[in-house]
């Protein structure tokens, strides 16, 4: 008898270090629980485009310019080459941006595309709005599940009666591995199964650890 599998939907922006931490946890979960992750793009640039004037200068510049490139390339890759390329491309981008500390540059995006066997021509979409409608739709799909006062990551998991329940987070560092990853997943399903559950939160006292 085959094991029943669970699908988790995950919305990410490659620029966000906390989404990166959570995504690495989800890859661990796939190893220790019968879970399949479906990857989706969301955009910090889209999320913040109407409130740039309220942000500190360094974030204002990031969300106005730098943040557009990786998500535009990711959504173009998905549209032109299928959903299955999104997870590997995210891993290739995130490893360079976060673990290797290279930030977002055309060279970083080009190297990530090459690693996963995608055409170098996709890099041109970093500066094009060709698939911005699809990018915004993917972003909005995730936001509609959790509301406007959150960022990335967004994760949607099975809740009561099989309906999806979505949360911002979990925000965790470093990414749990092995049985620790499994326990956090089990806890996520537990809170998702609790009617009326919305939030657990405490102040972060450590930055993301990419070890």
PDB file of C-alpha atoms in Angstrom:
ATOM      1  CA  UNK A   1       0.000   0.000   0.000  1.00  0.00           C
ATOM      2  CA  UNK A   2       1.504   3.336  -1.031  1.00  0.00           C
ATOM      3  CA  UNK A   3       2.082   5.998   1.591  1.00  0.00           C
ATOM      4  CA  UNK A   4      -0.304   8.934   1.459  1.00  0.00           C
ATOM      5  CA  UNK A   5       1.621  12.074   0.589  1.00  0.00           C
ATOM      6  CA  UNK A   6       1.025  15.668   1.658  1.00  0.00           C
ATOM      7  CA  UNK A   7       1.589  18.751  -0.476  1.00  0.00           C
ATOM      8  CA  UNK A   8       2.950  21.964   0.993  1.00  0.00           C
ATOM      9  CA  UNK A   9       2.843  25.147  -1.082  1.00  0.00           C
ATOM     10  CA  UNK A  10       5.724  27.537  -0.473  1.00  0.00           C
ATOM     11  CA  UNK A  11       6.015  31.153  -1.652  1.00  0.00           C
ATOM     12  CA  UNK A  12       9.492  32.669  -1.685  1.00  0.00           C
ATOM     13  CA  UNK A  13      11.521  35.644  -2.820  1.00  0.00           C
ATOM     14  CA  UNK A  14      15.147  34.583  -3.474  1.00  0.00           C
ATOM     15  CA  UNK A  15      16.334  37.801  -1.820  1.00  0.00           C
ATOM     16  CA  UNK A  16      14.884  37.015   1.629  1.00  0.00           C
ATOM     17  CA  UNK A  17      17.306  35.244   4.010  1.00  0.00           C
ATOM     18  CA  UNK A  18      14.492  34.109   6.293  1.00  0.00           C
ATOM     19  CA  UNK A  19      12.576  32.511   3.439  1.00  0.00           C
ATOM     20  CA  UNK A  20      15.838  30.790   2.528  1.00  0.00           C
ATOM     21  CA  UNK A  21      16.123  29.339   6.037  1.00  0.00           C
ATOM     22  CA  UNK A  22      12.549  28.079   5.949  1.00  0.00           C
ATOM     23  CA  UNK A  23      12.946  26.605   2.477  1.00  0.00           C
ATOM     24  CA  UNK A  24      15.993  24.592   3.583  1.00  0.00           C
ATOM     25  CA  UNK A  25      13.894  23.242   6.447  1.00  0.00           C
ATOM     26  CA  UNK A  26      11.210  22.195   3.965  1.00  0.00           C
ATOM     27  CA  UNK A  27      13.778  20.277   1.930  1.00  0.00           C
ATOM     28  CA  UNK A  28      14.689  18.428   5.125  1.00  0.00           C
ATOM     29  CA  UNK A  29      11.004  17.736   5.759  1.00  0.00           C
ATOM     30  CA  UNK A  30      10.744  16.084   2.338  1.00  0.00           C
ATOM     31  CA  UNK A  31      13.419  13.611   3.492  1.00  0.00           C
ATOM     32  CA  UNK A  32      11.740  12.625   6.769  1.00  0.00           C
ATOM     33  CA  UNK A  33       8.011  12.940   6.074  1.00  0.00           C
ATOM     34  CA  UNK A  34       5.855  12.018   3.037  1.00  0.00           C
ATOM     35  CA  UNK A  35       5.724  15.630   1.884  1.00  0.00           C
ATOM     36  CA  UNK A  36       6.109  17.237  -1.536  1.00  0.00           C
ATOM     37  CA  UNK A  37       6.843  20.968  -1.776  1.00  0.00           C
ATOM     38  CA  UNK A  38       5.337  23.030  -4.586  1.00  0.00           C
ATOM     39  CA  UNK A  39       7.333  26.205  -5.108  1.00  0.00           C
ATOM     40  CA  UNK A  40       5.813  29.575  -5.966  1.00  0.00           C
ATOM     41  CA  UNK A  41       7.318  33.028  -6.491  1.00  0.00           C
ATOM     42  CA  UNK A  42       6.313  36.022  -4.429  1.00  0.00           C
ATOM     43  CA  UNK A  43       7.991  39.408  -4.577  1.00  0.00           C
ATOM     44  CA  UNK A  44       9.252  41.795  -1.934  1.00  0.00           C
ATOM     45  CA  UNK A  45       9.422  44.419  -4.686  1.00  0.00           C
ATOM     46  CA  UNK A  46       5.704  44.026  -5.360  1.00  0.00           C
ATOM     47  CA  UNK A  47       4.889  43.810  -1.654  1.00  0.00           C
ATOM     48  CA  UNK A  48       6.638  47.105  -0.896  1.00  0.00           C
ATOM     49  CA  UNK A  49       6.116  49.114  -4.081  1.00  0.00           C
ATOM     50  CA  UNK A  50       3.383  51.285  -2.546  1.00  0.00           C
ATOM     51  CA  UNK A  51       5.269  52.016   0.669  1.00  0.00           C
ATOM     52  CA  UNK A  52       8.821  52.703  -0.467  1.00  0.00           C
ATOM     53  CA  UNK A  53       8.752  56.183   1.068  1.00  0.00           C
ATOM     54  CA  UNK A  54       8.138  54.624   4.492  1.00  0.00           C
ATOM     55  CA  UNK A  55      11.194  52.355   4.343  1.00  0.00           C
ATOM     56  CA  UNK A  56      14.799  53.012   5.419  1.00  0.00           C
ATOM     57  CA  UNK A  57      16.925  54.161   2.499  1.00  0.00           C
ATOM     58  CA  UNK A  58      18.832  50.876   2.069  1.00  0.00           C
ATOM     59  CA  UNK A  59      15.597  48.881   1.822  1.00  0.00           C
ATOM     60  CA  UNK A  60      14.031  51.486  -0.443  1.00  0.00           C
ATOM     61  CA  UNK A  61      16.809  51.062  -2.989  1.00  0.00           C
ATOM     62  CA  UNK A  62      16.774  47.280  -2.688  1.00  0.00           C
ATOM     63  CA  UNK A  63      13.042  46.890  -3.245  1.00  0.00           C
ATOM     64  CA  UNK A  64      12.912  49.511  -5.993  1.00  0.00           C
ATOM     65  CA  UNK A  65      15.687  47.970  -8.097  1.00  0.00           C
ATOM     66  CA  UNK A  66      17.670  44.912  -6.956  1.00  0.00           C
ATOM     67  CA  UNK A  67      14.714  42.812  -5.840  1.00  0.00           C
ATOM     68  CA  UNK A  68      13.073  42.734  -9.270  1.00  0.00           C
ATOM     69  CA  UNK A  69      15.759  40.788 -11.132  1.00  0.00           C
ATOM     70  CA  UNK A  70      15.721  37.368  -9.406  1.00  0.00           C
ATOM     71  CA  UNK A  71      11.926  37.074  -9.235  1.00  0.00           C
ATOM     72  CA  UNK A  72      11.505  38.131 -12.856  1.00  0.00           C
ATOM     73  CA  UNK A  73      14.014  35.517 -13.967  1.00  0.00           C
ATOM     74  CA  UNK A  74      12.396  32.882 -11.741  1.00  0.00           C
ATOM     75  CA  UNK A  75       8.894  33.510 -13.055  1.00  0.00           C
ATOM     76  CA  UNK A  76      10.161  33.566 -16.660  1.00  0.00           C
ATOM     77  CA  UNK A  77      11.902  30.235 -16.099  1.00  0.00           C
ATOM     78  CA  UNK A  78       8.723  28.761 -14.656  1.00  0.00           C
ATOM     79  CA  UNK A  79       6.554  30.033 -17.493  1.00  0.00           C
ATOM     80  CA  UNK A  80       8.918  28.945 -20.249  1.00  0.00           C
ATOM     81  CA  UNK A  81      10.325  25.716 -18.800  1.00  0.00           C
ATOM     82  CA  UNK A  82       7.728  24.415 -16.349  1.00  0.00           C
ATOM     83  CA  UNK A  83       7.062  24.295 -12.631  1.00  0.00           C
ATOM     84  CA  UNK A  84       9.746  21.694 -11.943  1.00  0.00           C
ATOM     85  CA  UNK A  85      12.607  24.124 -12.617  1.00  0.00           C
ATOM     86  CA  UNK A  86      11.548  26.538  -9.880  1.00  0.00           C
ATOM     87  CA  UNK A  87      12.825  24.621  -6.849  1.00  0.00           C
ATOM     88  CA  UNK A  88      16.280  23.843  -8.276  1.00  0.00           C
ATOM     89  CA  UNK A  89      16.664  27.402  -9.573  1.00  0.00           C
ATOM     90  CA  UNK A  90      15.754  28.791  -6.152  1.00  0.00           C
ATOM     91  CA  UNK A  91      18.378  26.554  -4.547  1.00  0.00           C
ATOM     92  CA  UNK A  92      21.025  27.654  -7.038  1.00  0.00           C
ATOM     93  CA  UNK A  93      20.183  31.333  -6.535  1.00  0.00           C
ATOM     94  CA  UNK A  94      19.848  31.155  -2.767  1.00  0.00           C
ATOM     95  CA  UNK A  95      23.096  29.263  -2.264  1.00  0.00           C
ATOM     96  CA  UNK A  96      24.978  32.014  -4.058  1.00  0.00           C
ATOM     97  CA  UNK A  97      23.049  34.956  -2.605  1.00  0.00           C
ATOM     98  CA  UNK A  98      23.010  33.756   1.007  1.00  0.00           C
ATOM     99  CA  UNK A  99      25.429  30.903   1.763  1.00  0.00           C
ATOM    100  CA  UNK A 100      28.199  32.310  -0.419  1.00  0.00           C
ATOM    101  CA  UNK A 101      27.321  35.938   0.350  1.00  0.00           C
ATOM    102  CA  UNK A 102      27.558  37.036  -3.274  1.00  0.00           C
ATOM    103  CA  UNK A 103      24.386  39.120  -3.273  1.00  0.00           C
ATOM    104  CA  UNK A 104      22.300  39.741  -6.377  1.00  0.00           C
ATOM    105  CA  UNK A 105      24.267  40.440  -9.526  1.00  0.00           C
ATOM    106  CA  UNK A 106      23.834  39.455 -13.181  1.00  0.00           C
ATOM    107  CA  UNK A 107      26.779  37.092 -12.725  1.00  0.00           C
ATOM    108  CA  UNK A 108      25.085  35.346  -9.794  1.00  0.00           C
ATOM    109  CA  UNK A 109      21.843  34.868 -11.715  1.00  0.00           C
ATOM    110  CA  UNK A 110      23.721  33.661 -14.808  1.00  0.00           C
ATOM    111  CA  UNK A 111      25.703  31.116 -12.779  1.00  0.00           C
ATOM    112  CA  UNK A 112      22.502  29.824 -11.154  1.00  0.00           C
ATOM    113  CA  UNK A 113      20.854  29.385 -14.545  1.00  0.00           C
ATOM    114  CA  UNK A 114      23.881  27.514 -15.849  1.00  0.00           C
ATOM    115  CA  UNK A 115      23.970  25.224 -12.813  1.00  0.00           C
ATOM    116  CA  UNK A 116      20.415  23.979 -13.354  1.00  0.00           C
ATOM    117  CA  UNK A 117      20.726  23.730 -17.116  1.00  0.00           C
ATOM    118  CA  UNK A 118      18.507  26.653 -18.042  1.00  0.00           C
ATOM    119  CA  UNK A 119      19.239  28.902 -21.031  1.00  0.00           C
ATOM    120  CA  UNK A 120      21.492  31.881 -20.406  1.00  0.00           C
ATOM    121  CA  UNK A 121      18.996  33.983 -22.351  1.00  0.00           C
ATOM    122  CA  UNK A 122      16.684  33.949 -19.321  1.00  0.00           C
ATOM    123  CA  UNK A 123      18.969  36.489 -17.656  1.00  0.00           C
ATOM    124  CA  UNK A 124      17.571  39.166 -19.990  1.00  0.00           C
ATOM    125  CA  UNK A 125      14.212  38.911 -18.214  1.00  0.00           C
ATOM    126  CA  UNK A 126      15.752  40.430 -15.059  1.00  0.00           C
ATOM    127  CA  UNK A 127      15.250  43.846 -16.651  1.00  0.00           C
ATOM    128  CA  UNK A 128      12.012  43.138 -18.492  1.00  0.00           C
ATOM    129  CA  UNK A 129       8.401  43.305 -17.356  1.00  0.00           C
ATOM    130  CA  UNK A 130       7.361  40.572 -19.813  1.00  0.00           C
ATOM    131  CA  UNK A 131       5.996  38.271 -17.114  1.00  0.00           C
ATOM    132  CA  UNK A 132       5.176  40.847 -14.449  1.00  0.00           C
ATOM    133  CA  UNK A 133       1.464  40.012 -14.753  1.00  0.00           C
ATOM    134  CA  UNK A 134       2.234  36.382 -13.938  1.00  0.00           C
ATOM    135  CA  UNK A 135       4.634  37.444 -11.178  1.00  0.00           C
ATOM    136  CA  UNK A 136       1.983  39.597  -9.561  1.00  0.00           C
ATOM    137  CA  UNK A 137      -0.587  36.829  -9.847  1.00  0.00           C
ATOM    138  CA  UNK A 138       1.722  34.313  -8.171  1.00  0.00           C
ATOM    139  CA  UNK A 139       2.545  36.834  -5.445  1.00  0.00           C
ATOM    140  CA  UNK A 140      -1.111  37.669  -4.892  1.00  0.00           C
ATOM    141  CA  UNK A 141      -2.082  34.009  -4.633  1.00  0.00           C
ATOM    142  CA  UNK A 142       0.192  33.655  -1.622  1.00  0.00           C
ATOM    143  CA  UNK A 143      -0.792  36.967  -0.044  1.00  0.00           C
ATOM    144  CA  UNK A 144      -4.494  36.190  -0.436  1.00  0.00           C
ATOM    145  CA  UNK A 145      -3.988  33.168   1.793  1.00  0.00           C
ATOM    146  CA  UNK A 146      -2.436  35.103   4.686  1.00  0.00           C
ATOM    147  CA  UNK A 147      -3.288  38.804   4.355  1.00  0.00           C
ATOM    148  CA  UNK A 148      -1.332  41.944   3.549  1.00  0.00           C
ATOM    149  CA  UNK A 149       0.583  42.418   6.812  1.00  0.00           C
ATOM    150  CA  UNK A 150       3.155  39.667   6.185  1.00  0.00           C
ATOM    151  CA  UNK A 151       6.156  39.019   3.985  1.00  0.00           C
ATOM    152  CA  UNK A 152       7.978  35.957   2.735  1.00  0.00           C
ATOM    153  CA  UNK A 153       7.967  33.025   3.280  1.00  0.00           C
ATOM    154  CA  UNK A 154       4.361  31.945   3.053  1.00  0.00           C
ATOM    155  CA  UNK A 155       3.597  28.274   3.533  1.00  0.00           C
ATOM    156  CA  UNK A 156       0.231  26.600   2.963  1.00  0.00           C
ATOM    157  CA  UNK A 157      -0.441  23.185   4.503  1.00  0.00           C
ATOM    158  CA  UNK A 158      -3.463  20.901   4.917  1.00  0.00           C
ATOM    159  CA  UNK A 159      -5.835  22.040   7.648  1.00  0.00           C
ATOM    160  CA  UNK A 160      -9.214  20.819   8.920  1.00  0.00           C
ATOM    161  CA  UNK A 161     -11.260  18.872   6.385  1.00  0.00           C
ATOM    162  CA  UNK A 162      -8.391  19.005   3.900  1.00  0.00           C
ATOM    163  CA  UNK A 163      -8.620  22.763   3.315  1.00  0.00           C
ATOM    164  CA  UNK A 164      -5.339  24.641   3.057  1.00  0.00           C
ATOM    165  CA  UNK A 165      -4.240  26.832   5.934  1.00  0.00           C
ATOM    166  CA  UNK A 166      -1.441  29.305   5.248  1.00  0.00           C
ATOM    167  CA  UNK A 167       1.007  31.065   7.554  1.00  0.00           C
ATOM    168  CA  UNK A 168       3.863  33.502   7.301  1.00  0.00           C
ATOM    169  CA  UNK A 169       6.881  31.498   8.397  1.00  0.00           C
ATOM    170  CA  UNK A 170       7.909  29.551  10.345  1.00  0.00           C
ATOM    171  CA  UNK A 171      10.871  31.871  10.869  1.00  0.00           C
ATOM    172  CA  UNK A 172      13.719  29.752  12.197  1.00  0.00           C
ATOM    173  CA  UNK A 173      17.512  29.710  12.292  1.00  0.00           C
ATOM    174  CA  UNK A 174      19.410  27.580  11.662  1.00  0.00           C
ATOM    175  CA  UNK A 175      17.225  25.350   9.491  1.00  0.00           C
ATOM    176  CA  UNK A 176      16.299  22.239  11.521  1.00  0.00           C
ATOM    177  CA  UNK A 177      17.527  18.933  10.177  1.00  0.00           C
ATOM    178  CA  UNK A 178      16.506  15.306  10.586  1.00  0.00           C
ATOM    179  CA  UNK A 179      14.087  14.578  13.371  1.00  0.00           C
ATOM    180  CA  UNK A 180      14.095  18.221  14.481  1.00  0.00           C
ATOM    181  CA  UNK A 181      12.783  19.165  11.040  1.00  0.00           C
ATOM    182  CA  UNK A 182      10.127  16.474  11.323  1.00  0.00           C
ATOM    183  CA  UNK A 183       8.968  17.716  14.740  1.00  0.00           C
ATOM    184  CA  UNK A 184       8.614  21.290  13.489  1.00  0.00           C
ATOM    185  CA  UNK A 185       6.604  20.025  10.517  1.00  0.00           C
ATOM    186  CA  UNK A 186       4.355  17.974  12.801  1.00  0.00           C
ATOM    187  CA  UNK A 187       3.823  21.062  14.942  1.00  0.00           C
ATOM    188  CA  UNK A 188       2.973  23.144  11.887  1.00  0.00           C
ATOM    189  CA  UNK A 189       0.296  20.645  10.911  1.00  0.00           C
ATOM    190  CA  UNK A 190      -0.974  20.637  14.492  1.00  0.00           C
ATOM    191  CA  UNK A 191      -1.504  24.394  14.686  1.00  0.00           C
ATOM    192  CA  UNK A 192      -2.994  24.385  11.184  1.00  0.00           C
ATOM    193  CA  UNK A 193      -5.571  21.881  12.393  1.00  0.00           C
ATOM    194  CA  UNK A 194      -6.629  24.162  15.266  1.00  0.00           C
ATOM    195  CA  UNK A 195      -9.641  26.287  14.285  1.00  0.00           C
ATOM    196  CA  UNK A 196      -9.043  29.981  14.902  1.00  0.00           C
ATOM    197  CA  UNK A 197      -5.275  29.671  15.338  1.00  0.00           C
ATOM    198  CA  UNK A 198      -3.435  32.687  13.905  1.00  0.00           C
ATOM    199  CA  UNK A 199      -0.071  33.494  15.410  1.00  0.00           C
ATOM    200  CA  UNK A 200       2.847  32.564  17.642  1.00  0.00           C
ATOM    201  CA  UNK A 201       5.676  35.091  17.729  1.00  0.00           C
ATOM    202  CA  UNK A 202       8.655  36.342  19.710  1.00  0.00           C
ATOM    203  CA  UNK A 203      11.372  38.909  19.063  1.00  0.00           C
ATOM    204  CA  UNK A 204      14.264  37.591  16.965  1.00  0.00           C
ATOM    205  CA  UNK A 205      17.581  37.678  18.842  1.00  0.00           C
ATOM    206  CA  UNK A 206      19.746  36.039  16.153  1.00  0.00           C
ATOM    207  CA  UNK A 207      20.262  36.529  12.462  1.00  0.00           C
ATOM    208  CA  UNK A 208      19.933  33.805   9.841  1.00  0.00           C
ATOM    209  CA  UNK A 209      22.613  31.129  10.078  1.00  0.00           C
ATOM    210  CA  UNK A 210      23.500  29.620   6.696  1.00  0.00           C
ATOM    211  CA  UNK A 211      25.660  26.783   8.020  1.00  0.00           C
TER     212      UNK A 211
END
